PDB file of C-alpha atoms in Angstrom:
ATOM      1  CA  ILE A   1      18.769  15.149   6.999  1.00 65.00           C
ATOM      2  CA  GLN A   2      22.209  13.757   8.097  1.00 66.00           C
ATOM      3  CA  GLY A   3      21.948  13.228  11.590  1.00 70.00           C
ATOM      4  CA  ASN A   4      19.073  11.642  11.262  1.00 76.00           C
ATOM      5  CA  PRO A   5      19.426   8.105   9.438  1.00 79.00           C
ATOM      6  CA  GLU A   6      15.895   7.282   8.920  1.00 81.00           C
ATOM      7  CA  LEU A   7      15.087  10.297   7.280  1.00 78.00           C
ATOM      8  CA  LYS A   8      18.312  10.055   5.546  1.00 79.00           C
ATOM      9  CA  LEU A   9      17.517   6.955   3.704  1.00 81.00           C
ATOM     10  CA  LEU A  10      13.700   8.514   2.070  1.00 81.00           C
ATOM     11  CA  ILE A  11      14.685  11.496   0.397  1.00 80.00           C
ATOM     12  CA  ASP A  12      16.999  10.743  -2.589  1.00 81.00           C
ATOM     13  CA  ILE A  13      20.786  12.282  -3.919  1.00 83.00           C
ATOM     14  CA  GLU A  14      18.755  14.681  -5.487  1.00 83.00           C
ATOM     15  CA  ALA A  15      16.300  15.771  -3.498  1.00 82.00           C
ATOM     16  CA  ARG A  16      19.156  16.021  -0.799  1.00 82.00           C
ATOM     17  CA  GLU A  17      21.509  18.156  -3.117  1.00 85.00           C
ATOM     18  CA  THR A  18      17.843  20.850  -4.117  1.00 84.00           C
ATOM     19  CA  LEU A  19      17.632  21.611  -0.528  1.00 82.00           C
ATOM     20  CA  ALA A  20      20.975  21.979   0.394  1.00 83.00           C
ATOM     21  CA  LEU A  21      20.872  24.964  -2.193  1.00 83.00           C
ATOM     22  CA  LEU A  22      17.819  26.002  -2.290  1.00 79.00           C
ATOM     23  CA  PHE A  23      18.810  26.296   2.397  1.00 77.00           C
ATOM     24  CA  ALA A  24      22.383  28.157   0.382  1.00 81.00           C
ATOM     25  CA  ASN A  25      20.775  30.210  -1.087  1.00 78.00           C
ATOM     26  CA  SER A  26      17.514  31.760  -0.405  1.00 75.00           C
ATOM     27  CA  THR A  27      17.975  35.198  -0.978  1.00 75.00           C
ATOM     28  CA  ALA A  28      18.177  33.676  -4.951  1.00 71.00           C
ATOM     29  CA  TRP A  29      15.573  32.284  -4.918  1.00 68.00           C
ATOM     30  CA  ALA A  30      12.751  34.138  -2.762  1.00 69.00           C
ATOM     31  CA  ASP A  31      14.415  37.519  -5.210  1.00 70.00           C
ATOM     32  CA  HIS A  32      13.197  34.821  -7.937  1.00 65.00           C
ATOM     33  CA  ARG A  33       9.561  34.753  -6.672  1.00 65.00           C
ATOM     34  CA  GLU A  34       9.153  38.079  -5.752  1.00 67.00           C
ATOM     35  CA  ARG A  35       8.110  38.245 -10.426  1.00 68.00           C
ATOM     36  CA  ALA A  36       6.020  35.641 -10.106  1.00 74.00           C
ATOM     37  CA  THR A  37       2.008  36.828 -11.418  1.00 81.00           C
ATOM     38  CA  LEU A  38       0.162  37.015  -8.283  1.00 82.00           C
ATOM     39  CA  THR A  39      -3.561  35.950  -7.719  1.00 84.00           C
ATOM     40  CA  LEU A  40      -5.730  35.917  -4.428  1.00 86.00           C
ATOM     41  CA  CYS A  41      -4.696  31.970  -2.450  1.00 85.00           C
ATOM     42  CA  HIS A  42      -6.926  30.137   0.211  1.00 84.00           C
ATOM     43  CA  GLY A  43      -3.585  29.020   2.153  1.00 83.00           C
ATOM     44  CA  ALA A  44      -4.672  25.602   3.707  1.00 82.00           C
ATOM     45  CA  TYR A  45      -6.773  25.125   0.568  1.00 81.00           C
ATOM     46  CA  HIS A  46      -8.060  20.700   1.510  1.00 76.00           C
ATOM     47  CA  PRO A  47     -11.632  19.163   1.818  1.00 77.00           C
ATOM     48  CA  GLY A  48     -11.765  20.152   5.351  1.00 80.00           C
ATOM     49  CA  GLN A  49     -12.019  23.083   4.589  1.00 80.00           C
ATOM     50  CA  MET A  50     -14.421  23.692   1.963  1.00 77.00           C
ATOM     51  CA  PHE A  51     -18.812  22.098   1.645  1.00 75.00           C
ATOM     52  CA  PHE A  52     -20.604  19.953  -1.189  1.00 74.00           C
ATOM     53  CA  PRO A  53     -22.822  20.399  -3.031  1.00 72.00           C
ATOM     54  CA  THR A  54     -24.286  24.128  -2.213  1.00 67.00           C
ATOM     55  CA  ALA A  55     -28.486  24.156  -4.138  1.00 74.00           C
ATOM     56  CA  GLN A  56     -26.051  24.665  -7.181  1.00 75.00           C
ATOM     57  CA  ASN A  57     -23.720  21.974  -7.235  1.00 73.00           C
ATOM     58  CA  ASP A  58     -21.113  23.565  -6.601  1.00 77.00           C
ATOM     59  CA  PHE A  59     -18.077  23.928  -3.287  1.00 73.00           C
ATOM     60  CA  VAL A  60     -18.141  26.805  -1.034  1.00 79.00           C
ATOM     61  CA  VAL A  61     -14.260  26.903   0.617  1.00 81.00           C
ATOM     62  CA  PHE A  62     -14.459  28.163   3.744  1.00 80.00           C
ATOM     63  CA  ASP A  63     -11.944  28.838   7.072  1.00 84.00           C
ATOM     64  CA  TRP A  64      -9.915  31.976   5.035  1.00 82.00           C
ATOM     65  CA  GLN A  65      -7.662  33.302   7.703  1.00 87.00           C
ATOM     66  CA  MET A  66      -4.775  32.254   6.158  1.00 85.00           C
ATOM     67  CA  ALA A  67      -5.825  33.783   2.946  1.00 86.00           C
ATOM     68  CA  LEU A  68      -1.936  35.140   0.669  1.00 85.00           C
ATOM     69  CA  TYR A  69      -1.350  37.437  -2.255  1.00 84.00           C
ATOM     70  CA  GLY A  70       1.251  34.063  -3.894  1.00 82.00           C
ATOM     71  CA  SER A  71       1.714  32.353  -6.722  1.00 84.00           C
ATOM     72  CA  GLY A  72      -1.729  30.623  -8.051  1.00 83.00           C
ATOM     73  CA  ALA A  73      -0.372  27.221  -7.383  1.00 88.00           C
ATOM     74  CA  VAL A  74      -0.419  27.157  -3.714  1.00 87.00           C
ATOM     75  CA  ASP A  75      -3.253  26.332  -3.145  1.00 88.00           C
ATOM     76  CA  LEU A  76      -3.201  23.101  -5.701  1.00 90.00           C
ATOM     77  CA  VAL A  77      -0.219  21.744  -4.252  1.00 90.00           C
ATOM     78  CA  PHE A  78      -1.739  22.195  -1.107  1.00 87.00           C
ATOM     79  CA  VAL A  79      -4.318  19.873  -1.543  1.00 87.00           C
ATOM     80  CA  LEU A  80      -2.034  17.293  -4.133  1.00 89.00           C
ATOM     81  CA  SER A  81       0.133  16.590  -0.624  1.00 88.00           C
ATOM     82  CA  THR A  82      -2.466  16.909   1.875  1.00 84.00           C
ATOM     83  CA  ALA A  83      -5.782  15.320   0.623  1.00 84.00           C
ATOM     84  CA  LEU A  84      -4.773  12.786  -2.063  1.00 85.00           C
ATOM     85  CA  THR A  85      -3.190   8.925  -1.487  1.00 85.00           C
ATOM     86  CA  GLU A  86       0.250   8.666  -3.208  1.00 88.00           C
ATOM     87  CA  ASP A  87      -1.829   6.251  -5.363  1.00 91.00           C
ATOM     88  CA  GLN A  88      -5.190   9.314  -5.933  1.00 92.00           C
ATOM     89  CA  TYR A  89      -2.245  11.422  -7.275  1.00 92.00           C
ATOM     90  CA  ARG A  90      -1.565   8.606  -9.701  1.00 93.00           C
ATOM     91  CA  SER A  91      -4.797   8.116 -11.098  1.00 95.00           C
ATOM     92  CA  HIS A  92      -5.634  12.250 -11.455  1.00 95.00           C
ATOM     93  CA  GLY A  93      -3.228  13.843 -10.554  1.00 93.00           C
ATOM     94  CA  GLN A  94      -2.663  15.469 -13.676  1.00 94.00           C
ATOM     95  CA  ARG A  95      -5.651  16.295 -15.179  1.00 95.00           C
ATOM     96  CA  LEU A  96      -6.855  17.677 -11.638  1.00 93.00           C
ATOM     97  CA  ILE A  97      -3.945  19.552 -12.443  1.00 95.00           C
ATOM     98  CA  GLU A  98      -4.880  20.213 -15.231  1.00 95.00           C
ATOM     99  CA  VAL A  99      -8.596  21.929 -15.197  1.00 94.00           C
ATOM    100  CA  TYR A 100      -6.732  22.975 -12.463  1.00 91.00           C
ATOM    101  CA  PHE A 101      -4.854  25.344 -14.849  1.00 94.00           C
ATOM    102  CA  ASN A 102      -7.489  25.951 -17.175  1.00 94.00           C
ATOM    103  CA  ILE A 103     -10.136  27.430 -14.776  1.00 91.00           C
ATOM    104  CA  LEU A 104      -6.955  29.966 -12.820  1.00 90.00           C
ATOM    105  CA  SER A 105      -6.298  30.658 -16.391  1.00 91.00           C
ATOM    106  CA  GLU A 106      -8.998  32.333 -17.427  1.00 91.00           C
ATOM    107  CA  SER A 107      -8.935  34.103 -14.213  1.00 88.00           C
ATOM    108  CA  VAL A 108      -5.108  35.573 -14.150  1.00 88.00           C
ATOM    109  CA  PRO A 109      -4.719  37.688 -17.371  1.00 86.00           C
ATOM    110  CA  GLY A 110      -1.012  35.735 -19.118  1.00 87.00           C
ATOM    111  CA  TYR A 111      -0.123  33.266 -16.294  1.00 88.00           C
ATOM    112  CA  SER A 112       1.659  30.782 -19.221  1.00 91.00           C
ATOM    113  CA  SER A 113       1.747  26.961 -18.371  1.00 92.00           C
ATOM    114  CA  ILE A 114       5.444  27.101 -18.016  1.00 90.00           C
ATOM    115  CA  GLU A 115       5.286  29.701 -15.283  1.00 89.00           C
ATOM    116  CA  PHE A 116       2.303  27.655 -13.803  1.00 90.00           C
ATOM    117  CA  ARG A 117       4.552  24.230 -13.762  1.00 89.00           C
ATOM    118  CA  SER A 118       7.423  26.386 -12.090  1.00 87.00           C
ATOM    119  CA  ASP A 119       5.591  27.279  -9.709  1.00 87.00           C
ATOM    120  CA  LEU A 120       4.305  24.018  -8.915  1.00 89.00           C
ATOM    121  CA  GLY A 121       7.609  22.839  -8.848  1.00 88.00           C
ATOM    122  CA  HIS A 122       8.208  25.570  -6.483  1.00 85.00           C
ATOM    123  CA  ARG A 123       5.894  24.873  -4.120  1.00 85.00           C
ATOM    124  CA  ALA A 124       6.136  21.107  -3.971  1.00 88.00           C
ATOM    125  CA  MET A 125       9.529  21.378  -2.776  1.00 86.00           C
ATOM    126  CA  LEU A 126       7.655  24.202   0.306  1.00 84.00           C
ATOM    127  CA  VAL A 127       5.860  21.604   1.124  1.00 85.00           C
ATOM    128  CA  LEU A 128       8.832  17.864   0.768  1.00 85.00           C
ATOM    129  CA  MET A 129      11.439  21.428   2.914  1.00 84.00           C
ATOM    130  CA  ALA A 130       8.210  21.704   5.596  1.00 83.00           C
ATOM    131  CA  ARG A 131       7.675  18.627   6.019  1.00 83.00           C
ATOM    132  CA  LEU A 132      11.567  17.680   6.927  1.00 84.00           C
ATOM    133  CA  ILE A 133      11.583  20.333   8.903  1.00 82.00           C
ATOM    134  CA  ALA A 134       8.544  19.125  11.264  1.00 81.00           C
ATOM    135  CA  PHE A 135      10.070  15.578  11.491  1.00 79.00           C
ATOM    136  CA  LEU A 136      13.383  16.883  12.632  1.00 79.00           C
ATOM    137  CA  ASN A 137      12.024  19.311  15.336  1.00 79.00           C
ATOM    138  CA  THR A 138       9.594  16.253  16.566  1.00 81.00           C
ATOM    139  CA  ASN A 139      10.428  13.068  18.202  1.00 84.00           C
ATOM    140  CA  LEU A 140      10.634   9.909  15.579  1.00 84.00           C
ATOM    141  CA  ASP A 141       9.221   7.693  17.426  1.00 88.00           C
ATOM    142  CA  GLU A 142       6.825  10.028  18.510  1.00 89.00           C
ATOM    143  CA  ALA A 143       5.888  10.952  15.016  1.00 85.00           C
ATOM    144  CA  LYS A 144       5.422   7.206  14.480  1.00 88.00           C
ATOM    145  CA  ALA A 145       3.284   5.885  17.084  1.00 90.00           C
ATOM    146  CA  ALA A 146       1.041   9.377  16.127  1.00 88.00           C
ATOM    147  CA  HIS A 147       0.865   7.963  12.291  1.00 84.00           C
ATOM    148  CA  ALA A 148       0.820   4.681  13.873  1.00 90.00           C
ATOM    149  CA  LYS A 149      -1.984   5.463  15.584  1.00 91.00           C
ATOM    150  CA  ARG A 150      -4.240   6.575  12.683  1.00 85.00           C
ATOM    151  CA  GLY A 151      -3.398   4.267  10.642  1.00 85.00           C
ATOM    152  CA  ARG A 152      -0.856   5.711   8.218  1.00 83.00           C
ATOM    153  CA  ASP A 153       1.882   5.022   7.977  1.00 85.00           C
ATOM    154  CA  TRP A 154       4.938   7.882   9.205  1.00 84.00           C
ATOM    155  CA  ARG A 155       7.240   7.141   5.760  1.00 84.00           C
ATOM    156  CA  GLU A 156       4.424   8.521   3.124  1.00 86.00           C
ATOM    157  CA  ARG A 157       4.373  12.238   5.050  1.00 81.00           C
ATOM    158  CA  ILE A 158       8.572  12.435   3.429  1.00 83.00           C
ATOM    159  CA  THR A 159       8.453  10.224   0.549  1.00 85.00           C
ATOM    160  CA  TYR A 160       4.888  11.320  -0.760  1.00 86.00           C
ATOM    161  CA  PRO A 161       5.944  14.975  -1.192  1.00 87.00           C
ATOM    162  CA  ALA A 162       9.505  14.119  -2.559  1.00 86.00           C
ATOM    163  CA  LEU A 163       7.656  12.067  -5.310  1.00 87.00           C
ATOM    164  CA  LEU A 164       5.511  14.699  -5.966  1.00 88.00           C
ATOM    165  CA  ALA A 165       8.702  17.276  -5.842  1.00 88.00           C
ATOM    166  CA  THR A 166      10.419  15.013  -8.324  1.00 88.00           C
ATOM    167  CA  ASP A 167       7.188  15.072 -10.939  1.00 90.00           C
ATOM    168  CA  LEU A 168       6.434  18.080 -10.274  1.00 90.00           C
ATOM    169  CA  GLY A 169       9.938  19.223 -11.896  1.00 88.00           C
ATOM    170  CA  GLY A 170      10.883  20.942  -8.075  1.00 86.00           C
ATOM    171  CA  TYR A 171      14.819  20.105  -8.496  1.00 84.00           C
ATOM    172  CA  ALA A 172      15.393  21.609 -11.266  1.00 86.00           C
ATOM    173  CA  ALA A 173      12.414  24.603 -10.634  1.00 83.00           C
ATOM    174  CA  VAL A 174      14.906  25.732  -7.464  1.00 82.00           C
ATOM    175  CA  ARG A 175      18.187  24.990  -9.631  1.00 82.00           C
ATOM    176  CA  ALA A 176      16.985  27.639 -12.799  1.00 82.00           C
ATOM    177  CA  ALA A 177      15.326  30.032  -9.707  1.00 79.00           C
ATOM    178  CA  ILE A 178      18.706  30.256  -8.945  1.00 77.00           C
ATOM    179  CA  GLY A 179      21.512  30.731 -11.609  1.00 66.00           C
TER     180      GLY A 179
END
């Protein structure tokens, strides 16, 4: 990020410091994650992978090739970061998180709301990190043009995940895991 002034302007100092800490201590962070409560996750959970509604007025999730055994927060953070706009998140995000956890906790005994919140923060940091890596490994002018062609502001691909990382406690979760 240091070598890219445009990206650096989009990320506040706390985010930059936490990401640097995460990179420098990735082994400690991975060890912490191995102790997490795990469940089956879709891995690419977003509306494009769902049919609405079925005959039973439900929805069906398909395309499971990215499935993994991971934190219950994996799929929720994917939806929050890819399917909602920042305004939609601000209006409905907390309710979606609450409903998701209530349903998840019925199926995953012993998964506490404290652990879930920590997992949300960790996953939000990973989304932010992945987005930054993607932008650092591409031609920024081409990325800007591609986003403009779709009527999107390229900066939102960074600022919205940064908001999620802040709002979902990502910085504190990473710092607590690393010690």
